[in-house]
Coordinates of C-alpha atoms in Angstrom, one line a residue:
Chain U
M10 CA 35.1 -46.1 35.1
I11 CA 32.5 -43.9 33.5
V12 CA 33.8 -43.9 29.9
Q13 CA 35.8 -46.4 28.0
F14 CA 36.9 -46.1 24.4
E15 CA 38.4 -49.0 22.5
N16 CA 40.0 -48.5 19.1
V17 CA 37.5 -45.9 18.3
G18 CA 37.5 -44.2 14.8
L19 CA 35.3 -41.5 13.5
R20 CA 34.8 -40.5 9.9
Y21 CA 32.5 -37.9 8.5
G22 CA 31.2 -39.1 5.1
P23 CA 33.7 -40.7 2.7
G24 CA 36.8 -38.6 3.8
P25 CA 39.7 -39.7 6.0
E26 CA 39.1 -40.5 9.7
T27 CA 38.9 -37.4 11.9
L28 CA 39.6 -39.6 15.0
S29 CA 41.6 -42.8 14.8
D30 CA 42.4 -45.7 17.2
L31 CA 41.3 -43.9 20.4
S32 CA 41.6 -46.2 23.4
F33 CA 41.3 -44.7 26.8
S34 CA 39.1 -44.7 29.9
L35 CA 37.8 -42.0 32.2
D36 CA 37.3 -42.6 35.9
E37 CA 34.2 -41.6 37.7
G38 CA 34.6 -38.4 39.6
A39 CA 37.9 -37.4 37.9
F40 CA 38.8 -34.1 36.2
Y41 CA 40.2 -34.1 32.7
F42 CA 41.5 -31.5 30.3
L43 CA 41.4 -32.3 26.6
T44 CA 44.0 -30.3 24.7
G45 CA 45.3 -30.2 21.2
T46 CA 45.8 -27.8 18.3
S47 CA 42.9 -26.5 16.2
G48 CA 41.6 -29.3 14.0
A49 CA 43.1 -32.0 16.2
G50 CA 39.7 -33.5 16.8
K51 CA 38.8 -32.2 20.3
T52 CA 35.2 -31.2 19.3
S53 CA 34.7 -34.5 17.5
L54 CA 35.8 -36.5 20.6
L55 CA 33.5 -34.4 22.8
K56 CA 30.7 -35.1 20.3
L57 CA 31.2 -38.8 20.9
L58 CA 31.2 -38.2 24.6
Y59 CA 27.9 -36.3 24.7
L60 CA 26.3 -38.6 22.2
A61 CA 25.9 -36.3 19.2
Q62 CA 27.8 -38.9 17.1
R63 CA 28.3 -42.6 17.1
P64 CA 31.8 -43.8 16.1
S65 CA 32.5 -45.3 12.7
R66 CA 34.3 -48.1 14.3
G67 CA 35.4 -49.4 17.7
A68 CA 33.6 -49.6 21.0
I69 CA 32.4 -47.0 23.5
R70 CA 31.0 -47.8 26.9
L71 CA 29.4 -45.0 28.8
F72 CA 27.7 -45.4 32.2
D73 CA 28.3 -49.2 31.7
A74 CA 26.3 -49.3 28.4
D75 CA 27.5 -50.1 24.9
I76 CA 26.8 -46.8 23.2
V77 CA 27.5 -48.1 19.7
T78 CA 24.6 -50.6 19.8
L79 CA 22.3 -48.7 22.2
P80 CA 18.9 -48.2 20.7
R81 CA 18.2 -44.6 19.6
A82 CA 15.2 -44.4 21.8
R83 CA 17.3 -44.9 24.9
L84 CA 19.8 -42.1 24.1
P85 CA 17.7 -39.3 25.7
G86 CA 18.0 -41.0 29.1
F87 CA 21.8 -41.1 28.8
R88 CA 22.0 -37.5 27.5
R89 CA 20.2 -36.3 30.7
R90 CA 23.1 -37.6 32.7
I91 CA 25.5 -35.5 30.7
G92 CA 26.0 -31.8 30.9
V93 CA 27.3 -30.1 27.8
V94 CA 28.9 -26.6 27.3
F95 CA 29.0 -26.1 23.5
Q96 CA 31.7 -24.1 21.9
D97 CA 29.1 -21.9 20.2
F98 CA 27.0 -21.9 23.4
R99 CA 23.8 -23.0 21.5
L100 CA 21.4 -21.0 23.6
V101 CA 17.8 -21.0 22.4
P102 CA 17.4 -17.4 21.0
H103 CA 13.8 -16.8 21.9
L104 CA 14.2 -17.9 25.6
S105 CA 15.5 -15.7 28.4
A106 CA 18.7 -16.5 30.3
F107 CA 16.4 -17.9 33.0
D108 CA 14.5 -20.1 30.6
N109 CA 17.7 -21.3 28.9
I110 CA 19.1 -22.4 32.2
A111 CA 15.8 -24.0 33.2
L112 CA 15.7 -26.0 29.9
P113 CA 17.3 -29.3 31.2
L114 CA 15.0 -29.3 34.2
R115 CA 11.9 -28.7 32.1
I116 CA 12.9 -31.5 29.7
A117 CA 13.4 -33.8 32.7
G118 CA 9.8 -32.9 33.8
V119 CA 10.6 -30.7 36.8
S120 CA 7.6 -28.5 37.6
D121 CA 7.8 -24.7 37.1
A122 CA 7.5 -24.2 40.9
Q123 CA 10.3 -26.6 41.6
L124 CA 12.8 -25.3 39.0
R125 CA 12.7 -21.7 40.1
A126 CA 15.0 -22.0 43.1
P127 CA 17.8 -24.0 41.4
V128 CA 17.7 -21.7 38.4
E129 CA 18.0 -18.6 40.6
E130 CA 20.9 -20.2 42.4
M131 CA 22.6 -21.0 39.1
L132 CA 22.1 -17.4 37.9
H133 CA 23.7 -16.2 41.1
W134 CA 26.5 -18.7 40.8
V135 CA 27.5 -17.4 37.3
G136 CA 26.9 -13.8 38.3
L137 CA 23.9 -13.2 36.1
T138 CA 21.1 -12.6 38.6
G139 CA 20.5 -9.2 37.1
R140 CA 20.3 -10.6 33.6
A141 CA 17.7 -13.4 34.2
N142 CA 15.2 -12.0 31.8
A143 CA 17.6 -11.0 29.1
F144 CA 17.5 -12.8 25.8
P145 CA 20.7 -14.2 24.3
A146 CA 20.9 -11.6 21.6
T147 CA 21.3 -8.9 24.3
L148 CA 23.9 -10.8 26.3
S149 CA 27.7 -10.4 25.7
G150 CA 29.7 -13.4 24.5
G151 CA 30.9 -13.9 28.1
E152 CA 27.4 -13.7 29.5
Q153 CA 26.1 -16.2 26.9
Q154 CA 28.9 -18.6 27.8
R155 CA 28.0 -18.3 31.5
V156 CA 24.4 -19.1 30.7
A157 CA 25.5 -22.1 28.7
I158 CA 27.6 -23.3 31.6
A159 CA 24.8 -22.8 34.1
R160 CA 22.5 -24.7 31.8
A161 CA 25.0 -27.6 31.5
V162 CA 25.5 -28.0 35.3
I163 CA 22.0 -27.3 36.6
G164 CA 20.9 -30.9 36.3
R165 CA 23.9 -32.1 38.4
P166 CA 25.2 -34.3 35.6
E167 CA 27.3 -37.3 36.2
L168 CA 29.5 -36.3 33.3
L169 CA 30.2 -32.7 32.3
V170 CA 31.7 -32.0 28.9
A171 CA 32.8 -28.5 28.1
D172 CA 34.2 -27.3 24.8
E173 CA 36.4 -24.2 25.4
P174 CA 34.3 -23.0 28.3
T175 CA 36.6 -20.1 29.2
G176 CA 37.2 -18.9 25.6
N177 CA 35.1 -15.8 25.9
V178 CA 35.6 -14.7 29.5
D179 CA 38.2 -12.7 31.3
N180 CA 40.8 -14.3 33.6
E181 CA 38.8 -13.6 36.7
M182 CA 35.7 -15.2 35.3
A183 CA 37.7 -18.1 33.9
T184 CA 39.1 -18.8 37.4
R185 CA 35.6 -18.5 38.8
L186 CA 34.2 -21.0 36.3
I187 CA 37.0 -23.5 36.9
T188 CA 36.4 -23.2 40.6
L189 CA 32.8 -23.9 39.8
F190 CA 33.7 -27.0 37.8
E191 CA 36.0 -28.1 40.7
A192 CA 33.2 -27.7 43.2
L193 CA 30.9 -29.8 40.9
N194 CA 33.8 -32.3 40.5
K195 CA 34.0 -32.6 44.3
L196 CA 30.3 -33.5 44.3
G197 CA 31.2 -36.5 42.1
T198 CA 30.7 -35.2 38.6
T199 CA 33.3 -36.3 36.1
I200 CA 34.5 -33.3 34.1
V201 CA 36.1 -33.1 30.7
V202 CA 37.2 -29.7 29.6
A203 CA 38.5 -29.1 26.1
T204 CA 40.8 -26.0 26.1
H205 CA 43.5 -24.2 24.3
D206 CA 44.3 -22.3 27.5
Y207 CA 47.4 -23.9 28.9
D208 CA 47.3 -21.6 31.9
L209 CA 44.1 -23.3 33.0
L210 CA 45.7 -26.7 33.2
G211 CA 47.7 -25.8 36.4
K212 CA 44.6 -24.4 38.1
V213 CA 43.0 -27.7 38.9
A214 CA 45.0 -30.0 41.2
G215 CA 44.9 -33.6 40.2
A216 CA 43.5 -32.9 36.8
Q217 CA 44.6 -35.3 34.1
M218 CA 45.3 -34.7 30.4
L219 CA 44.2 -36.1 27.1
R220 CA 46.2 -34.6 24.3
L221 CA 45.1 -35.0 20.7
E222 CA 47.1 -34.5 17.6
R223 CA 45.7 -35.1 14.1
G224 CA 42.9 -37.3 15.5
R225 CA 45.1 -39.5 17.6
L226 CA 45.7 -39.5 21.3
I227 CA 49.3 -38.7 22.1
E228 CA 48.8 -38.4 25.8
R229 CA 46.1 -40.3 27.6
P230 CA 45.0 -40.5 31.2
R231 CA 46.2 -43.3 33.3
P232 CA 43.5 -45.5 34.9
A233 CA 43.1 -45.0 38.7
G234 CA 44.6 -48.4 39.5
E235 CA 47.7 -47.7 37.4
R236 CA 48.1 -44.2 39.0
Q237 CA 47.9 -45.7 42.5
S238 CA 50.5 -48.3 41.8
Chain B
M20 CA 21.4 -8.4 43.1
T21 CA 19.2 -6.8 40.4
F22 CA 17.2 -10.0 39.7
E23 CA 13.6 -8.9 40.4
K24 CA 13.2 -10.8 43.7
K25 CA 10.0 -9.0 44.7
D26 CA 8.4 -9.5 41.3
A27 CA 9.5 -13.0 41.2
A28 CA 8.1 -13.8 44.6
A29 CA 4.8 -12.1 43.7
K30 CA 4.3 -13.7 40.4
P31 CA 4.5 -17.4 39.6
Y32 CA 7.2 -18.4 37.1
A33 CA 5.8 -18.5 33.6
P34 CA 8.1 -20.4 31.4
G35 CA 8.7 -19.1 27.9
S36 CA 7.5 -21.3 25.1
L37 CA 10.2 -23.6 23.8
L38 CA 9.2 -22.6 20.3
P39 CA 8.9 -19.0 19.2
Q40 CA 5.6 -17.3 19.6
G41 CA 3.3 -16.8 16.7
R42 CA 2.5 -19.2 13.9
L43 CA 4.9 -21.9 13.1
T44 CA 3.5 -22.8 9.8
G45 CA 3.5 -19.6 7.7
P46 CA 0.5 -19.5 5.4
M47 CA -0.6 -23.0 6.1
P48 CA -3.8 -22.0 8.1
W49 CA -5.0 -20.0 5.2
V50 CA -4.3 -22.7 2.7
I51 CA -6.2 -25.1 5.0
A52 CA -9.0 -22.6 5.2
I53 CA -9.4 -22.6 1.4
M54 CA -9.1 -26.4 1.3
M55 CA -11.8 -26.8 3.9
F56 CA -14.0 -24.2 2.2
L57 CA -13.8 -26.2 -1.1
T58 CA -14.1 -29.6 0.7
V59 CA -17.3 -28.6 2.5
L60 CA -18.8 -27.1 -0.7
A61 CA -17.8 -30.2 -2.7
S62 CA -19.3 -32.5 0.0
A63 CA -22.5 -30.4 0.1
A64 CA -22.7 -30.5 -3.7
G65 CA -22.1 -34.3 -3.7
L66 CA -24.7 -34.9 -1.0
A67 CA -27.3 -32.7 -2.7
L68 CA -26.7 -34.2 -6.1
D69 CA -26.8 -37.7 -4.8
H70 CA -30.0 -36.9 -3.0
G71 CA -31.4 -35.3 -6.2
A72 CA -30.4 -38.3 -8.3
R73 CA -32.0 -40.8 -5.9
S74 CA -35.2 -38.9 -5.7
L75 CA -35.3 -38.4 -9.4
S76 CA -34.7 -42.1 -10.0
A77 CA -37.3 -43.0 -7.4
N78 CA -39.8 -40.7 -9.1
V79 CA -39.3 -41.9 -12.6
S80 CA -38.4 -45.5 -12.3
D81 CA -42.0 -46.8 -12.0
R82 CA -43.8 -43.9 -13.8
I83 CA -45.3 -44.3 -17.2
T84 CA -47.4 -42.1 -19.4
I85 CA -49.7 -43.4 -22.1
Q86 CA -50.1 -40.9 -24.9
I87 CA -53.1 -41.1 -27.2
A88 CA -52.4 -39.0 -30.3
E89 CA -55.8 -39.3 -31.8
A90 CA -57.0 -36.4 -33.9
D91 CA -60.7 -37.2 -33.5
G92 CA -61.8 -35.9 -30.1
A93 CA -64.6 -38.5 -29.6
A94 CA -62.4 -41.4 -30.5
R95 CA -59.7 -40.0 -28.2
S96 CA -62.1 -39.8 -25.3
R97 CA -63.3 -43.4 -25.9
A98 CA -59.8 -44.6 -26.2
V99 CA -58.9 -42.9 -22.9
S100 CA -61.8 -44.6 -21.1
R101 CA -60.9 -48.0 -22.4
I102 CA -57.2 -47.6 -21.7
V103 CA -57.9 -46.4 -18.1
A104 CA -60.0 -49.5 -17.7
L105 CA -57.3 -51.7 -19.2
L106 CA -54.8 -50.1 -16.8
G107 CA -57.1 -50.7 -13.9
A108 CA -57.4 -54.3 -14.8
T109 CA -53.6 -54.8 -15.2
E110 CA -51.7 -56.2 -12.3
G111 CA -49.1 -53.9 -10.8
V112 CA -50.5 -50.7 -12.3
D113 CA -51.4 -48.1 -9.7
N114 CA -51.9 -44.3 -9.3
I115 CA -53.7 -44.0 -12.7
A116 CA -54.4 -40.3 -13.5
I117 CA -55.7 -38.7 -16.6
V118 CA -53.7 -35.5 -17.1
P119 CA -56.4 -32.8 -16.9
E120 CA -57.0 -30.6 -20.0
A121 CA -56.3 -27.5 -17.9
E122 CA -52.8 -28.8 -17.1
L123 CA -52.2 -29.5 -20.8
S124 CA -53.4 -26.0 -21.7
S125 CA -51.1 -24.4 -19.1
Q126 CA -48.2 -26.4 -20.5
L127 CA -49.0 -25.3 -24.0
A128 CA -49.8 -21.7 -23.0
P129 CA -46.3 -20.3 -23.5
W130 CA -46.5 -21.3 -27.2
L131 CA -50.2 -21.1 -28.0
G132 CA -51.4 -18.4 -25.7
N133 CA -53.5 -18.4 -22.5
D134 CA -56.9 -18.4 -24.2
L135 CA -56.4 -21.8 -25.7
K136 CA -59.4 -24.2 -25.6
I137 CA -57.9 -27.7 -25.7
G138 CA -60.8 -29.0 -27.8
D139 CA -59.9 -26.6 -30.6
I140 CA -56.7 -28.4 -31.5
P141 CA -55.9 -32.1 -31.6
V142 CA -53.7 -32.3 -28.5
P143 CA -52.8 -35.9 -27.5
A144 CA -54.5 -37.2 -24.3
L145 CA -52.1 -38.2 -21.5
I146 CA -52.7 -40.9 -18.8
D147 CA -50.1 -41.1 -16.0
A148 CA -49.7 -44.4 -14.0
D149 CA -47.2 -46.3 -11.9
L150 CA -46.1 -49.7 -13.2
I151 CA -44.7 -51.6 -10.3
A152 CA -42.7 -54.5 -11.6
P153 CA -39.3 -56.2 -10.8
P154 CA -36.5 -54.5 -12.9
A155 CA -36.0 -57.7 -14.9
E156 CA -39.6 -57.8 -16.0
R157 CA -40.2 -54.1 -16.4
E158 CA -39.3 -53.9 -20.1
A159 CA -41.5 -56.9 -21.1
R160 CA -44.4 -55.6 -19.0
I161 CA -44.2 -52.2 -20.7
A162 CA -44.0 -53.8 -24.1
A163 CA -47.1 -55.9 -23.3
L164 CA -49.0 -52.9 -22.0
D165 CA -48.0 -50.9 -25.2
T166 CA -49.3 -53.8 -27.4
A167 CA -52.6 -53.9 -25.4
A168 CA -53.0 -50.1 -25.6
K169 CA -52.3 -50.2 -29.3
A170 CA -55.0 -52.9 -29.7
I171 CA -57.5 -50.3 -28.2
S172 CA -56.1 -47.4 -30.3
A173 CA -53.4 -47.5 -32.9
A174 CA -52.6 -43.9 -31.8
A175 CA -51.7 -45.0 -28.2
R176 CA -48.1 -45.3 -27.0
V177 CA -46.7 -46.2 -23.6
E178 CA -43.7 -44.1 -22.6
P179 CA -41.7 -45.0 -19.5
H180 CA -40.4 -41.9 -17.8
A181 CA -37.1 -43.7 -17.1
T182 CA -36.2 -43.6 -20.8
Y183 CA -35.9 -39.9 -20.9
L184 CA -35.3 -38.9 -17.3
G185 CA -33.1 -41.9 -16.4
P186 CA -29.9 -40.6 -18.2
L187 CA -30.4 -37.3 -16.5
A188 CA -30.6 -39.0 -13.1
R189 CA -27.5 -41.0 -13.8
L190 CA -25.7 -37.8 -14.9
V191 CA -26.7 -36.0 -11.7
G192 CA -25.6 -39.1 -9.7
A193 CA -22.3 -39.2 -11.5
I194 CA -21.6 -35.5 -10.8
G195 CA -22.4 -36.2 -7.2
W196 CA -19.9 -39.0 -7.0
L197 CA -17.4 -36.8 -8.8
S198 CA -17.8 -34.3 -5.9
F199 CA -16.9 -37.0 -3.4
G200 CA -13.8 -37.7 -5.5
V201 CA -12.9 -34.0 -5.3
V202 CA -13.4 -34.3 -1.5
A203 CA -11.0 -37.2 -1.3
L204 CA -8.4 -35.2 -3.3
M205 CA -8.9 -32.2 -1.0
V206 CA -8.3 -34.4 2.0
A207 CA -5.1 -35.7 0.4
A208 CA -4.0 -32.2 -0.5
T209 CA -4.6 -31.0 3.1
G210 CA -2.4 -33.7 4.4
A211 CA 0.3 -32.8 1.8
V212 CA 0.1 -29.1 2.9
V213 CA 0.6 -30.1 6.5
V214 CA 3.5 -32.4 5.6
L215 CA 5.2 -29.5 3.8
A216 CA 4.5 -27.1 6.6
A217 CA 5.8 -29.6 9.2
R218 CA 9.0 -30.1 7.2
G219 CA 9.4 -26.4 6.9
A220 CA 8.8 -25.9 10.6
H221 CA 11.3 -28.6 11.4
A222 CA 13.9 -27.1 9.1
T223 CA 13.3 -23.6 10.4
H224 CA 13.6 -24.7 14.1
R225 CA 16.3 -27.3 13.5
G226 CA 18.7 -25.4 15.8
T227 CA 16.3 -25.4 18.7
I228 CA 15.4 -29.0 18.1
D229 CA 19.0 -30.0 18.1
I230 CA 19.6 -28.2 21.4
I231 CA 16.7 -29.7 23.2
H232 CA 17.6 -33.1 21.7
M233 CA 21.1 -32.8 23.1
L234 CA 19.7 -31.9 26.5
G235 CA 17.8 -35.1 26.6
A236 CA 14.4 -34.4 25.1
T237 CA 12.8 -37.4 23.6
D238 CA 11.2 -37.5 20.1
T239 CA 7.8 -37.7 21.8
Q240 CA 8.5 -34.5 23.7
I241 CA 9.6 -32.6 20.6
V242 CA 6.8 -34.0 18.4
H243 CA 4.2 -32.9 21.1
L244 CA 5.7 -29.4 21.1
F245 CA 5.3 -29.0 17.3
Q246 CA 2.2 -31.1 16.9
R247 CA 0.2 -29.0 19.4
R248 CA 1.1 -25.7 17.7
M249 CA 0.5 -27.1 14.2
T250 CA -2.8 -28.6 15.2
L251 CA -3.9 -25.2 16.6
D252 CA -2.8 -23.5 13.3
A253 CA -4.8 -26.1 11.4
L254 CA -7.8 -25.7 13.7
F255 CA -7.8 -22.0 12.9
G256 CA -7.8 -22.6 9.2
V257 CA -10.4 -25.3 9.4
A258 CA -12.7 -23.1 11.5
V259 CA -12.4 -20.2 9.0
G260 CA -12.9 -22.4 6.0
F261 CA -15.9 -24.2 7.5
A262 CA -17.6 -20.9 8.5
W263 CA -17.1 -19.5 5.0
A264 CA -18.5 -22.7 3.4
I265 CA -21.6 -22.9 5.7
A266 CA -22.4 -19.2 5.0
T267 CA -22.1 -19.9 1.2
I268 CA -24.3 -23.0 1.5
L269 CA -27.0 -21.1 3.3
L270 CA -26.9 -18.4 0.7
I271 CA -27.1 -20.9 -2.1
G272 CA -29.9 -22.7 -0.2
R273 CA -31.9 -19.5 -0.1
S274 CA -31.5 -19.1 -3.9
V275 CA -32.5 -22.7 -4.5
A276 CA -35.6 -22.3 -2.4
A277 CA -36.6 -19.4 -4.6
V278 CA -36.4 -21.5 -7.7
T279 CA -39.7 -23.3 -8.4
S280 CA -38.3 -26.1 -10.7
D281 CA -38.9 -29.6 -9.3
L282 CA -35.5 -30.6 -10.8
V283 CA -33.6 -27.9 -8.9
Q284 CA -35.6 -28.5 -5.7
S285 CA -34.8 -32.2 -5.8
A286 CA -31.1 -31.4 -5.5
S287 CA -31.4 -30.0 -2.0
L288 CA -29.3 -31.0 1.0
P289 CA -30.8 -34.1 2.8
G290 CA -31.2 -33.7 6.6
F291 CA -28.3 -36.0 7.5
A292 CA -26.0 -33.7 5.6
W293 CA -26.2 -31.3 8.6
V294 CA -24.7 -34.0 10.8
L295 CA -22.1 -35.1 8.2
L296 CA -20.8 -31.7 7.2
P297 CA -19.7 -30.6 10.7
L298 CA -17.6 -33.8 10.8
L299 CA -15.4 -32.5 8.0
P300 CA -13.6 -29.9 10.1
V301 CA -13.0 -32.6 12.8
A302 CA -11.6 -34.9 10.1
G303 CA -9.5 -32.0 8.7
V304 CA -7.9 -31.4 12.1
G305 CA -7.4 -35.1 12.5
V306 CA -5.6 -35.3 9.1
A307 CA -3.4 -32.3 10.1
W308 CA -2.6 -33.8 13.5
L309 CA -1.7 -37.2 12.0
S310 CA 0.3 -35.7 9.1
A311 CA 2.3 -33.4 11.4
R312 CA 3.0 -36.3 13.8
I313 CA 4.2 -38.8 11.1
T314 CA 6.3 -36.1 9.3
L315 CA 8.0 -34.9 12.5
R316 CA 8.7 -38.3 13.8
R317 CA 10.3 -39.3 10.5
A318 CA 12.3 -36.1 10.4
L319 CA 13.6 -36.7 14.0
Q320 CA 14.5 -40.3 13.3
R321 CA 16.9 -39.1 10.7
S322 CA 19.0 -37.6 13.4
L323 CA 20.8 -39.5 16.2

């Protein structure tokens, strides 16, 4: 398994827990949808997955490492193995679409000559070849989202975490993106997609569900062994 | 496909800067320019005054003048001869020189006119000499010499130059050290300016930093990104401030050279200052580099 949560709780400041008693595991190479009403804690759970937060209590194992006690200096190495599509895209405003997509490769130390081909391929994949030099402010919401998705997957992450990745695109593009995620999943990437869009859930065969309600999991995925039995 | 394949094939990919173009640090380079200007001027003043104080002290510490305020010209001449002989026979006394009447006349000319004949008025005779003695014995040796001179002529008096020029030398030296204190404060202020600018830059670009952090950038990568740009900004300020200061020092130097006063001339820049002053901008950039590095590292360590 790639992720394991045990009695995880998350609290922001002195308020009540946003997430409580989460225990589940995610299998390597599986596809998961995370659903729940607004405010159920989907984004908070994703933040724990992409290492933007540490839990207030409980244990999290990610890539066979104890994330709760992992020294801060080792986190970047783990983050490079995770692709993230943020709900608000978080594109760097002064970088072109091309440079935004190239960002994970540049951070990983890939040379400018070597990153060109994969970035062009990604641009083509998300249908933005003609917008390579456009800056985020000149892109539509849907285009920004596609740039954010291309940036998340360009490094071939072991775990892809996407927060409402189809929220700003039309049905055709949503289907295309989900097909893209499936293709990545077939290459071995574990995918976790948070979504409100229940139509999407039926589009991926074999996808499993995590359902959150008021910070608690009311539906959790079954581990691979359990499913087989 | 409208992606410019031809252009892209012809031109190598030039990545956009991860930080926005232009200055990161607002007015910081200009504040550093002013700081560097004042630091170089204060350092130059400190070095010149220290040099002046040292040469003044060296000049006056051993020097004495024997004044013979005898109204009778013949008696005064006899006393001068005997005291010169006394000085010649005294151990540790050297460079004995009777101040010529012409020199005395020229010194009195502003008050008594240029056609003064020194014999017409009872002007004291002056004998300059060096009394070389260990500092602990100096006072006793001067007192003994004064007693011996008074035995020759009751109107004779030994005056060590250190008694009236020594406090001035000490004052000049103290002002020189004060200048070095000002330099230390300027260096601290430069560091503080960079700290504030680094905090500002970090706050302004927090969004970009968070994104590249989440994509796996290390603190070192992010610090390098900011540090390089901030150091370049500081380098600009330091270069401008240093150029202004050197131009000012050269202009002041020309004015000092035109002044004939020995006192003013003594407070000139020593030769080693021209080696020391160019080190200040290097130190300024170093302070900026270090301040930016420490501040950014601390700021980054506050996030996960």
